[in-house]
Coordinates of N, CA and C in Angstrom, one line a residue:
Chain A
M1 N -29.7 112.0 -47.0 CA -28.7 111.8 -48.1 C -28.3 113.2 -48.6
S2 N -27.0 113.3 -48.9 CA -26.4 114.5 -49.4 C -27.0 114.9 -50.7
R3 N -27.2 116.2 -50.9 CA -27.7 116.6 -52.2 C -26.6 116.7 -53.2
R4 N -25.4 116.7 -52.7 CA -24.2 116.7 -53.7 C -23.3 115.5 -53.4
P5 N -23.8 114.3 -53.6 CA -23.0 113.1 -53.3 C -21.7 113.1 -54.0
F6 N -20.6 112.6 -53.3 CA -19.3 112.6 -54.0 C -19.3 111.4 -54.9
V7 N -19.0 111.6 -56.2 CA -18.9 110.5 -57.1 C -17.5 110.6 -57.7
R8 N -16.7 109.6 -57.3 CA -15.3 109.6 -57.8 C -15.3 109.4 -59.3
P9 N -14.6 110.2 -60.0 CA -14.6 110.1 -61.5 C -13.8 108.8 -61.8
V10 N -14.4 107.9 -62.6 CA -13.7 106.7 -63.1 C -13.9 106.6 -64.6
S11 N -12.7 106.5 -65.2 CA -12.8 106.4 -66.7 C -13.4 105.1 -67.1
R12 N -14.3 105.2 -68.1 CA -15.0 104.0 -68.5 C -14.1 103.1 -69.3
T13 N -13.2 103.7 -70.0 CA -12.3 102.9 -70.9 C -10.9 102.7 -70.5
H14 N -10.5 103.4 -69.4 CA -9.0 103.3 -69.0 C -8.9 103.0 -67.5
W15 N -10.0 102.6 -66.9 CA -9.9 102.4 -65.4 C -8.9 101.3 -65.0
Y16 N -8.6 100.3 -65.9 CA -7.8 99.2 -65.5 C -6.3 99.5 -65.5
F17 N -5.9 100.8 -65.9 CA -4.5 101.2 -65.8 C -4.3 101.8 -64.4
K18 N -5.3 102.0 -63.6 CA -5.2 102.7 -62.3 C -4.5 101.9 -61.3
H19 N -4.5 100.6 -61.4 CA -3.9 99.7 -60.4 C -3.4 98.4 -61.0
P20 N -2.2 97.9 -60.6 CA -1.7 96.7 -61.3 C -2.7 95.5 -61.1
R21 N -3.5 95.5 -60.0 CA -4.4 94.4 -59.8 C -5.5 94.4 -60.9
Y22 N -6.0 95.6 -61.3 CA -7.0 95.7 -62.3 C -6.4 95.2 -63.6
L23 N -5.1 95.6 -63.9 CA -4.5 95.2 -65.1 C -4.3 93.7 -65.2
R24 N -4.0 93.1 -64.0 CA -3.9 91.6 -64.0 C -5.2 91.0 -64.3
Y25 N -6.3 91.6 -63.7 CA -7.7 91.1 -64.0 C -8.0 91.1 -65.5
M26 N -7.7 92.2 -66.1 CA -7.9 92.4 -67.6 C -7.1 91.4 -68.4
S27 N -5.8 91.2 -67.9 CA -5.0 90.3 -68.7 C -5.5 88.9 -68.7
R28 N -6.2 88.5 -67.6 CA -6.9 87.2 -67.6 C -8.1 87.2 -68.5
E29 N -8.8 88.3 -68.5 CA -10.1 88.3 -69.3 C -9.8 88.3 -70.8
V30 N -8.7 89.0 -71.2 CA -8.4 89.0 -72.7 C -7.9 87.7 -73.2
T31 N -7.5 86.7 -72.3 CA -7.1 85.4 -72.8 C -8.2 84.8 -73.7
C32 N -9.5 85.2 -73.5 CA -10.6 84.6 -74.2 C -10.5 84.9 -75.7
V33 N -9.9 86.1 -76.1 CA -9.8 86.5 -77.5 C -8.9 85.4 -78.2
F34 N -7.8 85.0 -77.5 CA -6.9 84.0 -78.1 C -7.4 82.6 -78.1
I35 N -8.2 82.2 -77.0 CA -8.8 80.9 -77.0 C -9.9 80.9 -78.1
G36 N -10.6 81.9 -78.3 CA -11.6 82.0 -79.4 C -11.0 81.9 -80.7
A37 N -9.9 82.7 -80.9 CA -9.2 82.7 -82.2 C -8.7 81.3 -82.5
F38 N -8.1 80.6 -81.5 CA -7.6 79.3 -81.7 C -8.8 78.3 -82.1
A39 N -9.9 78.5 -81.4 CA -11.1 77.6 -81.8 C -11.5 77.8 -83.2
L40 N -11.4 79.0 -83.7 CA -11.7 79.3 -85.1 C -10.7 78.7 -86.1
L41 N -9.4 78.7 -85.6 CA -8.4 78.0 -86.4 C -8.6 76.5 -86.5
L42 N -9.0 75.9 -85.4 CA -9.4 74.5 -85.4 C -10.5 74.2 -86.3
L43 N -11.5 75.1 -86.3 CA -12.7 75.0 -87.1 C -12.3 75.0 -88.6
C44 N -11.3 75.9 -88.9 CA -10.8 76.0 -90.3 C -10.1 74.7 -90.7
A45 N -9.3 74.2 -89.7 CA -8.6 72.9 -90.0 C -9.6 71.8 -90.3
V46 N -10.6 71.7 -89.5 CA -11.6 70.7 -89.7 C -12.4 70.9 -91.1
E47 N -12.6 72.1 -91.4 CA -13.3 72.4 -92.7 C -12.4 72.0 -93.8
R48 N -11.1 72.4 -93.8 CA -10.1 72.0 -94.8 C -10.0 70.5 -94.9
L49 N -10.0 69.8 -93.7 CA -9.9 68.4 -93.7 C -11.0 67.7 -94.4
S50 N -12.2 68.3 -94.2 CA -13.4 67.7 -94.9 C -13.4 67.9 -96.4
E51 N -12.6 68.8 -96.8 CA -12.5 69.1 -98.3 C -11.5 68.2 -99.0
G52 N -10.7 67.4 -98.3 CA -9.8 66.5 -98.9 C -8.4 66.8 -98.7
Q53 N -7.5 65.9 -99.1 CA -6.1 66.0 -98.9 C -5.4 67.3 -99.4
A54 N -5.7 67.7 -100.6 CA -5.1 68.8 -101.2 C -5.4 70.1 -100.4
A55 N -6.7 70.2 -100.1 CA -7.2 71.4 -99.3 C -6.5 71.5 -98.0
Y56 N -6.5 70.3 -97.3 CA -5.9 70.3 -95.9 C -4.4 70.6 -96.0
E57 N -3.7 70.1 -97.0 CA -2.3 70.3 -97.1 C -1.9 71.8 -97.4
S58 N -2.8 72.4 -98.2 CA -2.6 73.8 -98.5 C -2.9 74.6 -97.2
F59 N -3.8 74.2 -96.4 CA -4.0 74.8 -95.1 C -2.8 74.7 -94.2
L60 N -2.2 73.5 -94.2 CA -0.9 73.3 -93.4 C 0.2 74.2 -93.9
A61 N 0.3 74.3 -95.2 CA 1.3 75.2 -95.8 C 1.1 76.6 -95.5
A62 N -0.2 77.0 -95.5 CA -0.6 78.4 -95.2 C -0.2 78.8 -93.8
I63 N -0.3 77.9 -92.8 CA 0.0 78.3 -91.4 C 1.5 78.0 -91.1
T64 N 2.3 77.6 -92.1 CA 3.7 77.5 -91.8 C 4.5 78.8 -92.2
G65 N 5.3 79.2 -91.3 CA 6.1 80.4 -91.6 C 6.3 81.3 -90.4
P66 N 7.1 82.3 -90.5 CA 7.5 83.1 -89.3 C 6.3 83.9 -88.7
W67 N 5.4 84.4 -89.6 CA 4.3 85.2 -89.0 C 3.3 84.3 -88.2
S68 N 3.0 83.1 -88.7 CA 2.1 82.2 -87.9 C 2.9 81.7 -86.7
T69 N 4.2 81.5 -86.8 CA 4.9 81.1 -85.6 C 4.8 82.2 -84.5
L70 N 5.0 83.5 -84.9 CA 4.9 84.6 -84.0 C 3.4 84.6 -83.4
G71 N 2.4 84.6 -84.3 CA 1.0 84.6 -83.9 C 0.7 83.5 -82.9
L72 N 1.1 82.3 -83.3 CA 0.7 81.1 -82.4 C 1.5 81.2 -81.1
S73 N 2.7 81.8 -81.1 CA 3.5 81.9 -79.9 C 2.7 82.9 -78.9
V74 N 2.1 83.9 -79.4 CA 1.3 84.8 -78.6 C 0.1 84.1 -78.1
V75 N -0.6 83.4 -79.0 CA -1.7 82.6 -78.5 C -1.3 81.6 -77.4
W76 N -0.2 81.0 -77.6 CA 0.3 80.0 -76.6 C 0.5 80.7 -75.2
I77 N 1.1 81.8 -75.3 CA 1.4 82.5 -74.0 C 0.1 82.8 -73.3
F78 N -0.9 83.3 -74.0 CA -2.2 83.6 -73.4 C -2.9 82.3 -73.0
A79 N -2.8 81.2 -73.7 CA -3.4 80.0 -73.3 C -2.8 79.5 -72.0
V80 N -1.4 79.6 -71.8 CA -0.8 79.2 -70.6 C -1.2 80.2 -69.5
H81 N -1.4 81.5 -69.8 CA -1.8 82.4 -68.8 C -3.2 82.1 -68.3
N82 N -4.1 81.7 -69.2 CA -5.4 81.3 -68.9 C -5.4 80.0 -68.0
A83 N -4.5 79.1 -68.3 CA -4.4 77.8 -67.6 C -4.0 78.1 -66.1
I84 N -2.9 78.9 -66.0 CA -2.3 79.1 -64.7 C -3.3 79.9 -63.8
S85 N -3.9 80.9 -64.4 CA -4.9 81.7 -63.6 C -6.1 80.9 -63.3
W86 N -6.5 80.1 -64.2 CA -7.7 79.2 -64.0 C -7.5 78.2 -62.8
F87 N -6.3 77.6 -62.9 CA -6.0 76.6 -61.8 C -5.8 77.2 -60.5
N88 N -5.3 78.5 -60.4 CA -5.0 79.1 -59.2 C -6.3 79.5 -58.4
V89 N -7.4 79.6 -59.1 CA -8.7 80.0 -58.4 C -9.5 78.7 -58.1
T90 N -9.0 77.5 -58.5 CA -9.9 76.3 -58.3 C -10.2 76.1 -56.8
P91 N -9.4 76.5 -55.8 CA -9.9 76.2 -54.4 C -11.1 77.1 -54.1
K92 N -11.3 78.2 -54.8 CA -12.5 79.0 -54.5 C -13.7 78.4 -55.3
A93 N -13.4 77.9 -56.5 CA -14.5 77.3 -57.3 C -14.9 75.9 -56.8
L94 N -14.0 75.1 -56.4 CA -14.2 73.7 -56.0 C -13.7 73.4 -54.7
P95 N -14.2 74.0 -53.6 CA -13.7 73.7 -52.3 C -14.1 72.3 -51.9
V96 N -13.2 71.5 -51.3 CA -13.4 70.1 -50.9 C -13.6 70.1 -49.4
Q97 N -14.8 69.7 -49.0 CA -15.0 69.7 -47.5 C -14.7 68.3 -47.0
I98 N -13.9 68.3 -45.8 CA -13.6 67.0 -45.2 C -14.1 67.2 -43.7
G99 N -15.2 66.5 -43.4 CA -15.8 66.7 -42.1 C -16.1 68.1 -41.8
E100 N -15.6 68.7 -40.7 CA -15.9 70.1 -40.4 C -15.1 71.1 -41.2
G101 N -13.9 70.6 -41.7 CA -13.0 71.6 -42.3 C -12.9 71.4 -43.8
F102 N -12.0 72.1 -44.4 CA -11.8 72.1 -45.8 C -10.4 71.6 -46.2
L103 N -10.3 70.9 -47.3 CA -9.0 70.5 -47.8 C -8.2 71.8 -48.1
P104 N -7.0 71.9 -47.6 CA -6.2 73.1 -48.0 C -6.1 73.4 -49.5
G105 N -6.3 74.6 -49.9 CA -6.4 75.0 -51.3 C -5.2 74.5 -52.1
R106 N -4.0 74.5 -51.5 CA -2.8 74.1 -52.3 C -2.9 72.7 -52.8
F107 N -3.6 71.8 -52.1 CA -3.8 70.4 -52.7 C -4.7 70.4 -53.9
I108 N -5.7 71.2 -53.9 CA -6.6 71.3 -55.0 C -5.9 71.9 -56.2
V109 N -5.1 73.0 -56.0 CA -4.3 73.6 -57.1 C -3.3 72.6 -57.6
A110 N -2.6 71.9 -56.7 CA -1.6 70.9 -57.1 C -2.2 69.8 -57.9
A111 N -3.4 69.3 -57.5 CA -4.0 68.2 -58.3 C -4.3 68.7 -59.7
H112 N -4.7 70.0 -59.9 CA -5.0 70.5 -61.2 C -3.7 70.6 -62.1
Y113 N -2.6 71.0 -61.4 CA -1.4 71.1 -62.2 C -0.9 69.8 -62.6
A114 N -1.1 68.8 -61.7 CA -0.6 67.4 -62.0 C -1.4 66.9 -63.2
A115 N -2.8 67.1 -63.1 CA -3.6 66.6 -64.2 C -3.2 67.3 -65.5
W116 N -2.9 68.6 -65.4 CA -2.5 69.4 -66.6 C -1.3 68.8 -67.3
I117 N -0.3 68.5 -66.4 CA 1.0 68.0 -66.9 C 0.7 66.6 -67.6
L118 N 0.0 65.7 -66.9 CA -0.3 64.4 -67.4 C -1.0 64.5 -68.7
I119 N -2.1 65.3 -68.8 CA -2.9 65.4 -70.0 C -2.0 66.0 -71.2
S120 N -1.2 67.0 -70.9 CA -0.3 67.6 -71.9 C 0.7 66.5 -72.4
L121 N 1.3 65.7 -71.5 CA 2.2 64.7 -72.0 C 1.5 63.6 -72.8
A122 N 0.3 63.3 -72.3 CA -0.5 62.3 -73.1 C -0.8 62.7 -74.5
V123 N -1.2 64.0 -74.6 CA -1.5 64.6 -76.0 C -0.2 64.6 -76.8
L124 N 0.9 65.0 -76.2 CA 2.1 65.1 -77.0 C 2.6 63.7 -77.5
F125 N 2.3 62.7 -76.6 CA 2.7 61.3 -76.9 C 1.8 60.8 -78.0
F126 N 0.4 61.1 -77.9 CA -0.5 60.6 -78.9 C -0.3 61.3 -80.2
A127 N 0.2 62.6 -80.2 CA 0.4 63.3 -81.4 C 1.7 63.0 -82.1
G128 N 2.5 62.1 -81.4 CA 3.7 61.7 -82.0 C 4.9 62.7 -81.8
V129 N 4.7 63.6 -80.9 CA 5.8 64.6 -80.6 C 6.9 63.9 -79.7
L130 N 6.4 63.2 -78.7 CA 7.3 62.5 -77.7 C 7.6 61.1 -78.2
Chain B
M1 N -40.0 83.7 -59.8 CA -38.6 83.9 -60.0 C -38.3 84.3 -61.5
A2 N -37.5 85.3 -61.6 CA -37.2 85.7 -63.0 C -36.4 84.7 -63.8
K3 N -36.8 84.5 -65.0 CA -36.1 83.5 -65.8 C -34.8 84.2 -66.3
S4 N -33.8 83.4 -66.4 CA -32.5 83.9 -66.9 C -31.8 82.8 -67.6
N5 N -31.0 83.2 -68.6 CA -30.2 82.2 -69.3 C -28.8 82.2 -68.8
K6 N -28.6 82.9 -67.7 CA -27.2 83.0 -67.1 C -26.6 81.6 -66.7
P7 N -27.4 80.8 -66.0 CA -26.8 79.5 -65.6 C -26.3 78.7 -66.8
I8 N -27.0 78.8 -68.0 CA -26.6 78.0 -69.2 C -25.3 78.5 -69.7
V9 N -25.2 79.8 -70.0 CA -24.0 80.4 -70.6 C -22.8 80.3 -69.6
W10 N -23.2 80.5 -68.3 CA -22.1 80.4 -67.3 C -21.5 79.0 -67.2
S11 N -22.4 78.0 -67.3 CA -21.8 76.6 -67.2 C -21.0 76.3 -68.4
L12 N -21.4 76.8 -69.6 CA -20.6 76.6 -70.8 C -19.3 77.3 -70.7
F13 N -19.3 78.5 -70.1 CA -18.1 79.3 -69.9 C -17.1 78.6 -69.0
A14 N -17.7 78.0 -67.8 CA -16.8 77.3 -66.9 C -16.3 76.0 -67.4
A15 N -17.1 75.3 -68.1 CA -16.7 74.0 -68.7 C -15.6 74.3 -69.8
G16 N -15.9 75.3 -70.6 CA -14.9 75.7 -71.6 C -13.6 76.2 -71.1
G17 N -13.7 76.9 -70.0 CA -12.5 77.5 -69.3 C -11.6 76.4 -68.8
T18 N -12.2 75.4 -68.1 CA -11.5 74.2 -67.6 C -10.9 73.4 -68.7
L19 N -11.7 73.2 -69.8 CA -11.1 72.4 -70.9 C -10.0 73.2 -71.6
A20 N -10.2 74.5 -71.7 CA -9.1 75.3 -72.3 C -7.9 75.3 -71.5
A21 N -8.0 75.4 -70.1 CA -6.9 75.4 -69.3 C -6.1 74.1 -69.4
M22 N -6.8 73.0 -69.5 CA -6.2 71.7 -69.6 C -5.6 71.4 -70.9
L23 N -6.3 71.8 -72.0 CA -5.9 71.4 -73.3 C -5.3 72.5 -74.3
A24 N -5.8 73.7 -74.1 CA -5.4 74.7 -75.1 C -3.8 74.9 -75.2
P25 N -3.1 74.9 -74.1 CA -1.6 75.1 -74.3 C -1.0 74.0 -75.1
V26 N -1.3 72.8 -74.9 CA -0.7 71.7 -75.6 C -1.2 71.6 -77.1
L27 N -2.5 71.9 -77.3 CA -3.0 71.9 -78.7 C -2.4 73.1 -79.5
V28 N -2.3 74.2 -78.9 CA -1.6 75.4 -79.6 C -0.2 75.0 -79.9
L29 N 0.4 74.3 -79.0 CA 1.8 73.9 -79.2 C 2.0 73.0 -80.4
L30 N 1.0 72.1 -80.7 CA 1.0 71.2 -81.8 C 1.0 72.1 -83.1
F31 N 0.1 73.1 -83.1 CA 0.0 74.0 -84.3 C 1.3 74.9 -84.4
L32 N 1.8 75.3 -83.3 CA 3.0 76.1 -83.3 C 4.2 75.3 -83.9
L33 N 4.3 74.0 -83.6 CA 5.3 73.1 -84.2 C 5.1 73.1 -85.7
A34 N 3.8 72.9 -86.1 CA 3.5 72.9 -87.5 C 3.9 74.2 -88.2
A35 N 3.7 75.4 -87.5 CA 4.0 76.7 -88.1 C 5.6 76.8 -88.2
M36 N 6.3 76.1 -87.4 CA 7.8 76.1 -87.4 C 8.3 75.1 -88.4
G37 N 7.4 74.4 -89.1 CA 7.8 73.5 -90.1 C 8.1 72.1 -89.6
H38 N 7.7 71.8 -88.3 CA 7.9 70.5 -87.7 C 6.5 69.9 -87.3
A39 N 5.6 69.8 -88.3 CA 4.2 69.4 -88.0 C 4.3 68.0 -87.4
P40 N 3.6 67.8 -86.2 CA 3.6 66.5 -85.5 C 2.8 65.5 -86.4
G41 N 3.1 64.2 -86.2 CA 2.4 63.2 -87.0 C 0.9 63.3 -87.0
L42 N 0.3 63.7 -85.9 CA -1.1 63.7 -85.8 C -1.7 64.8 -86.7
L43 N -0.9 65.8 -87.1 CA -1.4 66.9 -87.9 C -1.2 66.5 -89.4
S44 N -0.7 65.4 -89.7 CA -0.6 65.0 -91.1 C -2.0 64.6 -91.6
Y45 N -2.2 64.7 -92.9 CA -3.6 64.5 -93.4 C -4.1 63.1 -93.0
A46 N -3.3 62.1 -93.3 CA -3.7 60.7 -93.0 C -4.1 60.5 -91.6
Q47 N -3.3 60.9 -90.6 CA -3.5 60.7 -89.2 C -4.7 61.5 -88.7
L48 N -4.8 62.8 -89.1 CA -5.8 63.6 -88.6 C -7.2 63.2 -89.2
Y49 N -7.1 62.7 -90.5 CA -8.4 62.2 -91.1 C -8.9 61.0 -90.3
A50 N -7.9 60.1 -90.0 CA -8.3 58.8 -89.3 C -8.9 59.2 -87.9
F51 N -8.3 60.2 -87.3 CA -8.7 60.6 -86.0 C -10.1 61.2 -86.1
A52 N -10.4 62.1 -87.0 CA -11.7 62.8 -87.2 C -12.7 61.8 -87.7
A53 N -12.3 60.7 -88.4 CA -13.3 59.8 -88.9 C -13.8 58.9 -87.8
H54 N -13.1 58.7 -86.7 CA -13.5 57.9 -85.6 C -14.6 58.7 -84.8
P55 N -15.7 58.1 -84.3 CA -16.7 58.8 -83.5 C -16.1 59.5 -82.3
L56 N -15.2 58.9 -81.6 CA -14.6 59.5 -80.4 C -13.8 60.7 -80.8
G57 N -13.1 60.6 -81.9 CA -12.3 61.7 -82.5 C -13.2 62.9 -82.8
K58 N -14.3 62.6 -83.5 CA -15.3 63.6 -83.8 C -15.8 64.3 -82.5
L59 N -16.2 63.5 -81.5 CA -16.7 64.0 -80.2 C -15.7 64.9 -79.6
F60 N -14.4 64.5 -79.6 CA -13.3 65.3 -79.0 C -13.2 66.7 -79.7
L61 N -13.2 66.6 -81.1 CA -13.0 67.9 -81.8 C -14.2 68.8 -81.6
L62 N -15.4 68.2 -81.7 CA -16.6 69.0 -81.5 C -16.6 69.6 -80.1
T63 N -16.3 68.8 -79.1 CA -16.3 69.4 -77.7 C -15.3 70.5 -77.5
V64 N -14.1 70.3 -78.1 CA -13.0 71.3 -77.9 C -13.5 72.6 -78.7
I65 N -13.9 72.5 -79.9 CA -14.2 73.7 -80.7 C -15.4 74.4 -80.0
A66 N -16.5 73.7 -79.7 CA -17.7 74.3 -79.2 C -17.5 74.9 -77.8
L67 N -16.8 74.2 -76.9 CA -16.7 74.7 -75.6 C -15.7 75.9 -75.6
F68 N -14.6 75.8 -76.4 CA -13.7 77.0 -76.5 C -14.4 78.2 -77.0
L69 N -15.3 78.0 -78.0 CA -16.0 79.1 -78.5 C -17.0 79.7 -77.5
W70 N -17.8 78.8 -76.8 CA -18.7 79.4 -75.8 C -18.0 80.0 -74.7
H71 N -16.9 79.5 -74.3 CA -16.1 80.1 -73.2 C -15.7 81.5 -73.6
A72 N -15.1 81.5 -74.8 CA -14.6 82.8 -75.3 C -15.7 83.8 -75.5
A73 N -16.8 83.4 -76.0 CA -18.0 84.3 -76.2 C -18.5 84.9 -74.9
H74 N -18.6 84.1 -73.9 CA -19.2 84.7 -72.7 C -18.2 85.6 -72.0
R75 N -16.9 85.2 -72.0 CA -15.9 86.0 -71.4 C -15.7 87.3 -72.2
L76 N -15.8 87.2 -73.5 CA -15.6 88.4 -74.3 C -16.8 89.4 -74.1
R77 N -18.0 88.9 -73.8 CA -19.1 89.7 -73.5 C -18.9 90.5 -72.3
V78 N -18.3 89.9 -71.2 CA -18.0 90.6 -70.0 C -16.9 91.5 -70.2
A79 N -15.8 91.1 -70.9 CA -14.6 91.9 -71.1 C -15.0 93.2 -71.9
L80 N -15.9 93.1 -72.9 CA -16.2 94.3 -73.7 C -16.9 95.3 -72.8
H81 N -17.7 94.8 -71.8 CA -18.4 95.7 -70.8 C -17.3 96.4 -70.0
D82 N -16.3 95.6 -69.6 CA -15.2 96.2 -68.8 C -14.3 97.2 -69.6
F83 N -14.3 97.0 -70.9 CA -13.5 97.9 -71.8 C -14.4 99.2 -72.1
G84 N -15.6 99.2 -71.6 CA -16.4 100.5 -71.7 C -17.5 100.4 -72.7
L85 N -17.7 99.2 -73.4 CA -18.8 99.1 -74.3 C -20.0 98.6 -73.6
R86 N -21.0 99.5 -73.5 CA -22.1 99.1 -72.6 C -23.4 98.7 -73.3
Q87 N -23.3 98.3 -74.6 CA -24.4 97.8 -75.4 C -24.5 96.3 -75.2
D88 N -24.8 95.9 -73.9 CA -24.7 94.5 -73.6 C -25.6 93.5 -74.4
R89 N -26.8 93.9 -74.7 CA -27.7 93.1 -75.4 C -27.2 92.8 -76.8
F90 N -26.7 93.9 -77.4 CA -26.1 93.8 -78.8 C -24.9 92.9 -78.8
V91 N -24.0 93.2 -77.8 CA -22.8 92.4 -77.7 C -23.1 90.9 -77.5
A92 N -24.1 90.6 -76.6 CA -24.4 89.3 -76.3 C -25.0 88.5 -77.5
V93 N -25.8 89.2 -78.3 CA -26.4 88.6 -79.5 C -25.2 88.2 -80.5
I94 N -24.3 89.2 -80.7 CA -23.2 88.9 -81.6 C -22.3 87.7 -81.2
V95 N -21.8 87.8 -79.9 CA -20.9 86.8 -79.5 C -21.5 85.4 -79.4
Y96 N -22.7 85.3 -78.9 CA -23.4 84.0 -78.8 C -23.8 83.5 -80.2
F97 N -24.1 84.4 -81.1 CA -24.4 84.0 -82.5 C -23.1 83.4 -83.1
V98 N -22.0 84.0 -82.9 CA -20.7 83.5 -83.5 C -20.5 82.1 -82.9
A99 N -20.6 82.0 -81.6 CA -20.4 80.7 -80.9 C -21.3 79.6 -81.5
A100 N -22.6 80.0 -81.6 CA -23.6 79.0 -82.1 C -23.3 78.6 -83.5
T101 N -23.0 79.6 -84.4 CA -22.7 79.3 -85.8 C -21.4 78.4 -85.9
G102 N -20.4 78.7 -85.1 CA -19.2 77.9 -85.1 C -19.5 76.4 -84.6
T103 N -20.4 76.3 -83.6 CA -20.7 75.0 -83.2 C -21.5 74.2 -84.3
A104 N -22.4 74.9 -84.9 CA -23.2 74.2 -86.0 C -22.3 73.9 -87.2
L105 N -21.3 74.8 -87.5 CA -20.4 74.5 -88.6 C -19.5 73.3 -88.3
S106 N -19.0 73.2 -87.1 CA -18.2 72.1 -86.7 C -18.9 70.8 -86.8
V107 N -20.2 70.8 -86.4 CA -21.0 69.6 -86.6 C -21.1 69.2 -88.1
L108 N -21.4 70.2 -88.9 CA -21.5 70.0 -90.3 C -20.3 69.5 -91.0
Y109 N -19.1 70.1 -90.7 CA -17.9 69.7 -91.3 C -17.5 68.3 -90.8
L110 N -17.7 68.0 -89.5 CA -17.3 66.7 -89.0 C -18.2 65.6 -89.5
A111 N -19.5 65.9 -89.8 CA -20.4 64.9 -90.4 C -19.9 64.5 -91.8
R112 N -19.2 65.4 -92.5 CA -18.7 65.2 -93.9 C -17.5 64.3 -93.9
I113 N -16.8 64.1 -92.7 CA -15.6 63.4 -92.7 C -15.8 61.9 -92.5

């Protein structure tokens, strides 16, 4: 073994700017911040709901407005980014074996997209949007 | 064999990620409509209360909140390592504590409805 091994200097905090692939990886990882923030918003909604009608309606009024529209739009973009990137790796996570071979990945991805669309439409219908 | 809690947190991460992929965009959209002043019927007090009062509604809300939180907690732990924060044990304690507290609070609040 060399006494002076070559160690490529890698920044601990900026390495993901070195290649677009690293940046795409990090963009998928940071979606969790927005999923977590939305879970906390849901928790707030449930807490206000348990306090009664006046408390819940003041919560609804508090999240109405341009700033929450902007914030929730950003959350929505990251939620969609998480969904698309999650579905696109499903053939790696859930390979379906048929006899000796495997079901082509595009069918597994397509099945997830179909389920996503159906579930989203069902929720919109149930919520009274459609 | 060394004991590890990785399978537990990883399964919560994966389940939460799948649930978030399927449901987060449409659920965020409902709140986005409310933010724009067009709150969907489900987000009105009467309808959401009736939904949360039903055992299946409670189960849905608890599952969504808890799994989203555990998914985010585990992924944030890994992401913070990638961002250069190497105090993994400290980070793990904080993020899992927040997820566990959020889970417990959602049980508490839903029990009151």
